[in-house]
Short mmCIF file of C-alpha atoms and ligand atoms in Angstrom, two decimals:
data_model
loop_
_atom_site.label_atom_id
_atom_site.label_comp_id
_atom_site.label_asym_id
_atom_site.label_seq_id
_atom_site.Cartn_x
_atom_site.Cartn_y
_atom_site.Cartn_z
CA MET A 1 70.52 -101.33 171.40
CA ASP A 2 68.55 -98.62 173.26
CA TYR A 3 67.73 -96.32 170.36
CA GLU A 4 65.37 -94.24 172.50
CA LEU A 5 68.16 -93.40 174.94
CA LEU A 6 70.48 -92.53 172.04
CA MET A 7 67.75 -90.39 170.45
CA GLN A 8 67.30 -88.60 173.77
CA ARG A 9 71.01 -87.79 173.62
CA CYS A 10 70.60 -86.47 170.04
CA ILE A 11 67.82 -84.15 171.26
CA GLU A 12 70.05 -82.93 174.10
CA LEU A 13 72.88 -82.23 171.66
CA ALA A 14 70.50 -80.55 169.20
CA LYS A 15 69.35 -78.12 171.92
CA LEU A 16 72.91 -76.81 172.25
CA GLY A 17 72.19 -75.07 168.94
CA GLN A 18 69.07 -73.36 170.30
CA GLY A 19 68.93 -69.69 169.38
CA LYS A 20 71.77 -70.08 166.86
CA VAL A 21 70.48 -72.18 163.97
CA SER A 22 67.19 -70.53 162.96
CA PRO A 23 65.70 -70.82 160.34
CA ASN A 24 67.27 -74.29 160.30
CA PRO A 25 66.09 -77.11 162.55
CA MET A 26 68.00 -78.15 165.69
CA VAL A 27 69.80 -81.40 164.99
CA GLY A 28 72.03 -83.66 167.08
CA CYS A 29 73.83 -86.83 166.07
CA VAL A 30 75.50 -89.80 167.79
CA VAL A 31 77.80 -92.30 166.04
CA LEU A 32 78.41 -95.84 167.29
CA ASP A 33 80.89 -98.56 166.37
CA ALA A 34 79.86 -102.13 165.51
CA GLN A 35 79.95 -103.06 169.21
CA GLY A 36 77.47 -100.26 170.05
CA ASN A 37 79.96 -97.94 171.77
CA ILE A 38 79.46 -94.21 171.24
CA ILE A 39 82.53 -93.08 169.29
CA SER A 40 81.44 -89.58 168.28
CA GLU A 41 78.81 -86.89 168.74
CA GLY A 42 77.97 -83.67 166.96
CA TYR A 43 75.27 -81.08 166.45
CA HIS A 44 74.24 -78.29 164.12
CA GLU A 45 76.00 -75.42 165.89
CA GLN A 46 75.34 -72.36 163.79
CA TYR A 47 73.14 -71.43 160.83
CA GLY A 48 75.08 -71.79 157.56
CA GLU A 49 77.65 -74.10 159.10
CA ASN A 50 78.02 -77.88 159.15
CA HIS A 51 75.01 -80.08 159.76
CA ALA A 52 75.01 -82.36 162.82
CA GLU A 53 75.96 -85.55 160.92
CA ARG A 54 78.93 -83.85 159.23
CA ASN A 55 80.22 -82.53 162.56
CA ALA A 56 79.89 -85.96 164.19
CA LEU A 57 81.64 -87.73 161.29
CA LEU A 58 84.39 -85.10 160.93
CA ASN A 59 85.32 -85.72 164.58
CA LEU A 60 86.41 -89.19 163.49
CA MET A 61 88.75 -87.93 160.75
CA ASN A 62 92.02 -88.68 162.50
CA SER A 63 90.82 -91.71 164.40
CA ASP A 64 90.97 -95.40 163.55
CA LYS A 65 87.52 -95.99 165.08
CA LYS A 66 85.12 -97.39 162.51
CA PRO A 67 81.62 -95.86 162.40
CA HIS A 68 78.81 -98.41 162.05
CA THR A 69 75.52 -96.86 163.24
CA LEU A 70 74.49 -93.21 163.03
CA VAL A 71 71.61 -91.88 165.14
CA VAL A 72 70.10 -88.47 164.31
CA ASN A 73 66.84 -86.74 165.23
CA LEU A 74 66.09 -85.60 161.65
CA GLU A 75 66.28 -87.41 158.32
CA PRO A 76 69.75 -86.71 156.83
CA CYS A 77 69.55 -84.16 154.03
CA SER A 78 69.88 -85.08 150.36
CA HIS A 79 70.40 -81.62 148.86
CA PHE A 80 73.23 -79.18 148.25
CA GLY A 81 72.35 -76.27 150.55
CA LYS A 82 74.95 -74.26 152.45
CA THR A 83 76.73 -77.61 152.77
CA PRO A 84 76.80 -80.81 150.63
CA PRO A 85 74.25 -83.59 151.37
CA CYS A 86 74.70 -85.43 154.67
CA ALA A 87 73.29 -88.60 153.10
CA ASP A 88 76.24 -88.67 150.64
CA LEU A 89 78.77 -88.30 153.45
CA ILE A 90 77.10 -91.08 155.46
CA ILE A 91 77.30 -93.40 152.44
CA GLU A 92 80.91 -92.41 151.74
CA LYS A 93 81.91 -93.19 155.36
CA GLY A 94 80.59 -96.73 155.05
CA ILE A 95 77.88 -96.44 157.72
CA LYS A 96 75.78 -99.63 157.91
CA ARG A 97 72.74 -98.42 159.82
CA VAL A 98 70.98 -95.04 160.24
CA VAL A 99 68.42 -94.41 162.98
CA THR A 100 66.22 -91.29 162.64
CA GLY A 101 63.59 -89.47 164.70
CA MET A 102 61.47 -87.93 161.96
CA ARG A 103 61.32 -87.24 158.22
CA ASP A 104 62.52 -83.81 157.13
CA VAL A 105 59.49 -81.61 156.32
CA ASN A 106 61.61 -79.47 153.99
CA PRO A 107 60.12 -80.36 150.56
CA ILE A 108 63.62 -80.53 148.98
CA VAL A 109 64.46 -83.39 151.35
CA ALA A 110 61.09 -85.00 152.37
CA GLY A 111 62.08 -88.67 152.18
CA ASN A 112 64.80 -88.26 149.54
CA GLY A 113 67.49 -88.58 152.20
CA ILE A 114 66.02 -91.88 153.43
CA THR A 115 65.68 -93.18 149.85
CA LYS A 116 69.28 -92.27 149.08
CA LEU A 117 70.52 -94.19 152.14
CA LYS A 118 68.37 -97.25 151.39
CA ASN A 119 69.46 -97.31 147.73
CA ALA A 120 73.05 -97.46 148.99
CA GLY A 121 72.15 -100.59 150.98
CA ILE A 122 72.08 -98.91 154.39
CA GLU A 123 69.60 -100.22 156.95
CA VAL A 124 67.29 -97.38 158.06
CA ILE A 125 65.24 -97.41 161.26
CA GLU A 126 62.80 -94.50 161.38
CA ASN A 127 60.64 -92.52 163.82
CA ILE A 128 62.39 -93.26 167.13
CA LEU A 129 60.90 -90.83 169.74
CA GLU A 130 59.07 -89.17 166.88
CA ASP A 131 56.79 -87.04 169.12
CA GLU A 132 59.74 -85.64 171.06
CA CYS A 133 61.65 -84.96 167.84
CA ARG A 134 58.68 -83.14 166.30
CA GLU A 135 58.23 -81.12 169.48
CA LEU A 136 61.92 -80.13 169.43
CA ASN A 137 61.51 -78.68 165.95
CA GLU A 138 57.93 -77.36 166.19
CA VAL A 139 59.04 -73.95 164.91
CA PHE A 140 60.82 -75.40 161.85
CA ILE A 141 57.80 -77.63 161.12
CA LYS A 142 55.36 -74.70 161.21
CA ASN A 143 57.67 -72.55 159.05
CA MET A 144 58.19 -75.25 156.43
CA THR A 145 54.62 -76.55 156.23
CA GLU A 146 52.61 -73.33 156.71
CA HIS A 147 55.16 -70.64 155.72
CA LYS A 148 54.27 -68.78 158.89
CA THR A 149 56.05 -67.49 161.97
CA PHE A 150 55.56 -69.58 165.14
CA VAL A 151 53.81 -67.53 167.83
CA ALA A 152 54.12 -68.06 171.59
CA ILE A 153 52.75 -65.91 174.40
CA LYS A 154 54.35 -65.57 177.82
CA THR A 155 52.32 -64.28 180.72
CA ALA A 156 52.78 -64.17 184.50
CA THR A 157 49.58 -64.27 186.52
CA THR A 158 48.00 -64.72 189.91
CA ILE A 159 45.87 -67.81 190.62
CA ASP A 160 42.88 -65.82 189.36
CA GLY A 161 44.58 -65.05 186.05
CA LYS A 162 45.42 -61.39 186.71
CA ILE A 163 48.56 -59.68 185.44
CA ALA A 164 48.31 -56.54 187.60
CA ALA A 165 46.14 -54.88 190.24
CA TYR A 166 43.54 -52.42 188.91
CA THR A 167 46.02 -49.62 189.70
CA GLY A 168 48.50 -51.17 187.28
CA SER A 169 50.74 -52.42 190.09
CA SER A 170 52.45 -55.56 188.79
CA LYS A 171 56.00 -55.64 190.12
CA TRP A 172 56.36 -58.41 190.84
CA ILE A 173 53.74 -61.10 190.57
CA THR A 174 56.21 -63.96 190.14
CA SER A 175 59.48 -64.67 191.93
CA ASP A 176 63.07 -64.04 190.77
CA ASN A 177 63.28 -67.75 190.17
CA ALA A 178 60.43 -67.67 187.65
CA ARG A 179 61.56 -64.41 186.08
CA ASN A 180 65.06 -65.74 185.53
CA HIS A 181 63.62 -68.63 183.57
CA VAL A 182 61.92 -66.15 181.20
CA LYS A 183 65.38 -65.26 179.88
CA GLN A 184 65.83 -68.88 178.83
CA ILE A 185 62.44 -68.94 177.12
CA ARG A 186 63.30 -65.74 175.22
CA ASN A 187 66.46 -67.37 173.95
CA MET A 188 64.32 -70.00 172.22
CA TYR A 189 62.63 -67.38 170.02
CA ASP A 190 63.93 -65.29 167.14
CA ALA A 191 62.26 -62.12 168.46
CA ILE A 192 60.21 -60.70 171.33
CA LEU A 193 57.04 -58.77 170.51
CA THR A 194 55.37 -56.22 172.75
CA SER A 195 52.96 -53.29 172.67
CA SER A 196 53.32 -49.55 173.19
CA SER A 197 51.13 -49.90 176.31
CA THR A 198 53.61 -52.30 177.90
CA VAL A 199 56.58 -50.13 176.91
CA ILE A 200 54.88 -47.06 178.43
CA ALA A 201 53.52 -48.78 181.55
CA ASP A 202 56.51 -50.96 182.51
CA ASN A 203 59.48 -49.54 180.56
CA PRO A 204 60.94 -53.06 180.17
CA THR A 205 64.35 -53.74 178.60
CA MET A 206 63.42 -57.20 177.26
CA GLU A 207 67.02 -58.18 176.53
CA HIS A 208 67.02 -59.75 173.04
CA LYS A 209 68.72 -59.41 169.67
CA TYR A 210 65.45 -58.66 167.86
CA LYS A 211 62.45 -56.86 169.32
CA ILE A 212 59.15 -55.89 167.75
CA VAL A 213 57.00 -53.10 169.12
CA LEU A 214 53.41 -52.48 168.00
CA ASP A 215 52.98 -48.74 168.41
CA ARG A 216 49.96 -47.63 166.38
CA GLU A 217 50.33 -43.91 167.12
CA LEU A 218 54.10 -43.87 167.62
CA LYS A 219 53.67 -42.64 171.15
CA THR A 220 56.51 -44.51 172.88
CA ASP A 221 59.63 -42.58 173.86
CA PHE A 222 62.10 -43.47 171.12
CA GLU A 223 64.91 -41.55 172.82
CA ASN A 224 64.63 -42.87 176.35
CA ALA A 225 62.55 -46.05 176.62
CA ASN A 226 64.74 -48.95 177.76
CA ILE A 227 63.49 -51.25 175.03
CA TYR A 228 65.16 -49.11 172.34
CA LYS A 229 68.55 -49.13 174.01
CA SER A 230 69.75 -52.47 172.67
CA GLY A 231 69.08 -54.95 169.89
CA THR A 232 67.50 -54.42 166.48
CA ILE A 233 63.95 -53.13 166.76
CA TYR A 234 61.05 -53.25 164.33
CA VAL A 235 58.24 -50.83 165.11
CA PHE A 236 54.85 -51.20 163.42
CA TYR A 237 52.55 -48.15 163.27
CA ASP A 238 49.26 -47.15 161.64
CA LYS A 239 49.95 -46.18 158.04
CA ASN A 240 47.16 -43.57 158.25
CA ILE A 241 48.61 -41.42 161.02
CA ASP A 242 49.93 -37.95 160.21
CA PRO A 243 52.95 -38.66 157.94
CA ASP A 244 54.94 -35.95 159.74
CA LYS A 245 55.01 -38.13 162.85
CA PRO A 246 57.18 -40.99 161.48
CA LYS A 247 59.29 -38.40 159.63
CA SER A 248 60.06 -36.48 162.79
CA ILE A 249 60.78 -39.70 164.69
CA LEU A 250 63.11 -40.83 161.95
CA ARG A 251 64.99 -37.53 162.29
CA GLN A 252 65.03 -37.92 166.05
CA ILE A 253 66.42 -41.47 165.94
CA GLU A 254 68.77 -40.90 163.04
CA THR A 255 71.73 -41.93 165.13
CA LYS A 256 69.95 -45.08 166.29
CA LYS A 257 70.24 -47.19 163.18
CA ASN A 258 68.83 -50.15 165.10
CA ILE A 259 65.23 -48.87 164.95
CA ASN A 260 63.16 -49.62 161.85
CA LEU A 261 59.66 -48.22 161.31
CA PHE A 262 57.01 -50.06 159.29
CA PRO A 263 53.64 -48.54 158.27
CA CYS A 264 50.91 -51.09 158.79
CA HIS A 265 47.21 -51.76 158.04
CA VAL A 266 44.76 -51.13 160.86
CA ASN A 267 41.29 -52.63 161.43
CA ASP A 268 38.89 -51.29 164.08
CA ASN A 269 41.64 -49.17 165.58
CA LYS A 270 43.87 -52.21 165.98
CA ILE A 271 47.04 -53.04 164.09
CA ASP A 272 46.33 -55.83 161.62
CA LEU A 273 48.27 -58.73 163.16
CA ASN A 274 48.05 -60.73 159.98
CA HIS A 275 49.94 -57.96 158.20
CA VAL A 276 52.51 -57.81 161.02
CA LEU A 277 53.03 -61.58 161.01
CA ASN A 278 53.45 -61.71 157.23
CA LYS A 279 55.98 -58.89 157.35
CA ILE A 280 58.05 -60.44 160.12
CA TYR A 281 58.09 -63.77 158.31
CA GLU A 282 59.44 -61.90 155.27
CA LEU A 283 62.09 -60.37 157.54
CA GLY A 284 63.21 -63.93 158.38
CA ILE A 285 61.86 -63.96 161.94
CA MET A 286 60.70 -67.56 162.29
CA SER A 287 59.35 -67.43 165.84
CA ILE A 288 58.19 -64.75 168.27
CA LEU A 289 57.47 -64.58 171.97
CA VAL A 290 54.68 -62.12 172.77
CA GLU A 291 55.22 -60.39 176.11
CA ALA A 292 52.49 -57.84 176.55
CA GLY A 293 49.24 -57.16 178.36
CA GLY A 294 45.82 -58.75 178.22
CA HIS A 295 44.61 -56.81 175.18
CA LEU A 296 47.42 -57.79 172.86
CA ASN A 297 47.47 -61.34 174.26
CA GLY A 298 43.76 -61.56 173.48
CA SER A 299 44.25 -60.24 169.95
CA PHE A 300 47.03 -62.78 169.33
CA LEU A 301 45.05 -65.75 170.61
CA ASN A 302 43.90 -66.89 167.18
CA TYR A 303 47.49 -66.90 165.91
CA THR A 304 49.02 -68.53 168.97
CA ASP A 305 50.75 -71.92 168.90
CA LYS A 306 51.90 -71.98 172.50
CA ILE A 307 51.31 -70.21 175.82
CA TYR A 308 53.72 -70.03 178.76
CA GLN A 309 51.80 -69.10 181.91
CA PHE A 310 53.75 -68.54 185.10
CA ILE A 311 51.35 -68.72 188.04
CA ALA A 312 52.14 -67.24 191.45
CA PRO A 313 50.08 -68.54 194.38
CA LYS A 314 48.44 -65.14 194.96
CA ILE A 315 44.90 -63.91 194.54
CA LEU A 316 43.89 -60.36 193.64
CA GLY A 317 40.16 -60.92 193.79
CA ASP A 318 37.23 -60.49 191.48
CA ASN A 319 36.78 -57.09 189.80
CA SER A 320 40.27 -56.22 190.86
CA GLY A 321 43.04 -56.32 188.36
CA LEU A 322 43.66 -56.92 184.72
CA SER A 323 43.11 -60.28 183.04
CA CYS A 324 45.89 -62.01 181.11
CA PHE A 325 43.61 -62.52 178.09
CA ASN A 326 41.16 -59.79 177.16
CA TYR A 327 39.65 -61.60 174.28
CA ARG A 328 35.87 -61.48 174.09
CA SER A 329 32.87 -62.28 176.27
CA VAL A 330 31.27 -65.63 175.64
CA THR A 331 27.98 -66.80 177.06
CA SER A 332 28.75 -70.51 176.99
CA ILE A 333 31.76 -72.48 178.18
CA ASN A 334 31.49 -74.34 174.88
CA ASP A 335 32.68 -71.20 173.12
CA SER A 336 35.94 -70.96 175.04
CA VAL A 337 39.26 -71.16 173.21
CA GLN A 338 40.71 -74.58 173.95
CA PHE A 339 44.36 -75.45 174.55
CA LYS A 340 46.09 -78.60 175.78
CA ILE A 341 48.48 -78.69 178.73
CA ALA A 342 51.86 -79.72 177.35
CA ASP A 343 54.03 -79.35 180.45
CA VAL A 344 54.07 -78.27 184.11
CA GLN A 345 57.26 -77.15 185.85
CA HIS A 346 58.03 -75.74 189.31
CA PHE A 347 59.91 -72.49 189.75
CA THR A 348 59.33 -72.39 193.48
CA PRO A 349 57.22 -70.70 194.82
CA ASP A 350 55.62 -70.40 191.35
CA ILE A 351 54.79 -72.82 188.56
CA LEU A 352 54.98 -72.65 184.78
CA ILE A 353 52.27 -74.28 182.69
CA THR A 354 52.92 -74.65 178.97
CA TYR A 355 49.87 -74.96 176.75
CA LYS A 356 49.71 -75.95 173.10
CA LYS A 357 47.06 -75.51 170.42
C1 AOF B 401 70.34 -82.46 158.56
N1 AOF B 401 71.16 -82.15 159.58
O1 AOF B 401 72.02 -80.72 161.03
C2 AOF B 401 70.39 -79.93 159.54
C3 AOF B 401 69.52 -80.28 158.48
O2 AOF B 401 71.10 -74.58 153.72
P1 AOF B 401 71.58 -75.65 154.66
O3 AOF B 401 72.72 -76.41 154.14
O4 AOF B 401 71.86 -75.10 156.05
O5 AOF B 401 70.38 -76.72 154.79
C4 AOF B 401 69.23 -76.42 155.51
C5 AOF B 401 68.23 -77.54 155.37
O6 AOF B 401 68.85 -78.78 155.69
C6 AOF B 401 67.09 -77.40 156.36
O7 AOF B 401 65.99 -76.69 155.82
C7 AOF B 401 66.74 -78.84 156.65
O8 AOF B 401 65.95 -79.37 155.62
C8 AOF B 401 68.09 -79.51 156.62
N2 AOF B 401 68.72 -79.36 157.93
N3 AOF B 401 69.52 -81.53 158.04
O9 AOF B 401 70.32 -83.59 158.11
C9 AOF B 401 71.23 -80.94 160.10
N4 AOF B 401 70.45 -78.67 160.04
ZN1 ZN B 402 72.47 -82.31 156.23
#
């Protein structure tokens, strides 16, 4: 049986839950009969609701088809969470073989699901397409193992790595085709994060359910800026600014219950990103997409797990324009920050390169 092909299908199914299951992992499941025919499929559709295996097995409730093999991209759970353990249901349904993509990194499960299945006499085949399965749930893995929010940066640049001309002119570097794909990338993250400079310079809307704005001096236009017109917004500001400022803004935005202000530590005139990241993790935001200028991108570099760089085949020229990463000046190439290329895609006439730590 082609377990890799079946696992690929599980990954595809799992992705249907993208943007809806956080902080849970994305999970898809395929069930086969003894002859190897697919008789059911399911996925984890919504946080708090049925796990993938339960959905796939419940589909068979009023059918006389007999499940034999269950393929799933994550070890079936062994605990009572929002739902009873999937391992118990798999045993109860008389499944003979379970094929998995990776062990669950959640310490409550961590191998206990596999043990439960084996103790019930079920054959278990592990780690099919393990790399792909780990990649699918990279956010969940970081959250569970490091208790930290996953950080990605999106930038759109010229060939020479510029995000705008020196005048600030930046609309548009990349094509509609590329910019439409950004919406899909946003959907993969719990929140978007940007800076007051970007809000003031570009007045973006950044359509998303949760948005974070770093506004040290609270100088963005809380009444009129597009970013504040939809979604739930968390604004971080310097806790040492004149306390009348946040008070007057709170009065001004009283009717906009969707804006929340958080005082924050500042080092060297910059918002302490460690403080911000800890706070947003506490708020239950498990992944963010940073969409800002070179300064904030540079400051985030040490916290970044992934970079999406759209590149348009245009050149602004040396000394002209703003760099996508204002980080620091190094004297040796050996001191550069190193990433790996994870993927290259065409959004004609532009390309998207995805880099990983
Ligand atoms: C699976 N299949 O589809 C998912 C799993 O509180 P709960 O009930 O939503 O459980 C969440 C935990 O269950 C999560 O942290 C992870 O360990 C596992 N998720 N497991 O076998 C699924 N979503
Ligand atoms: Zn489960």
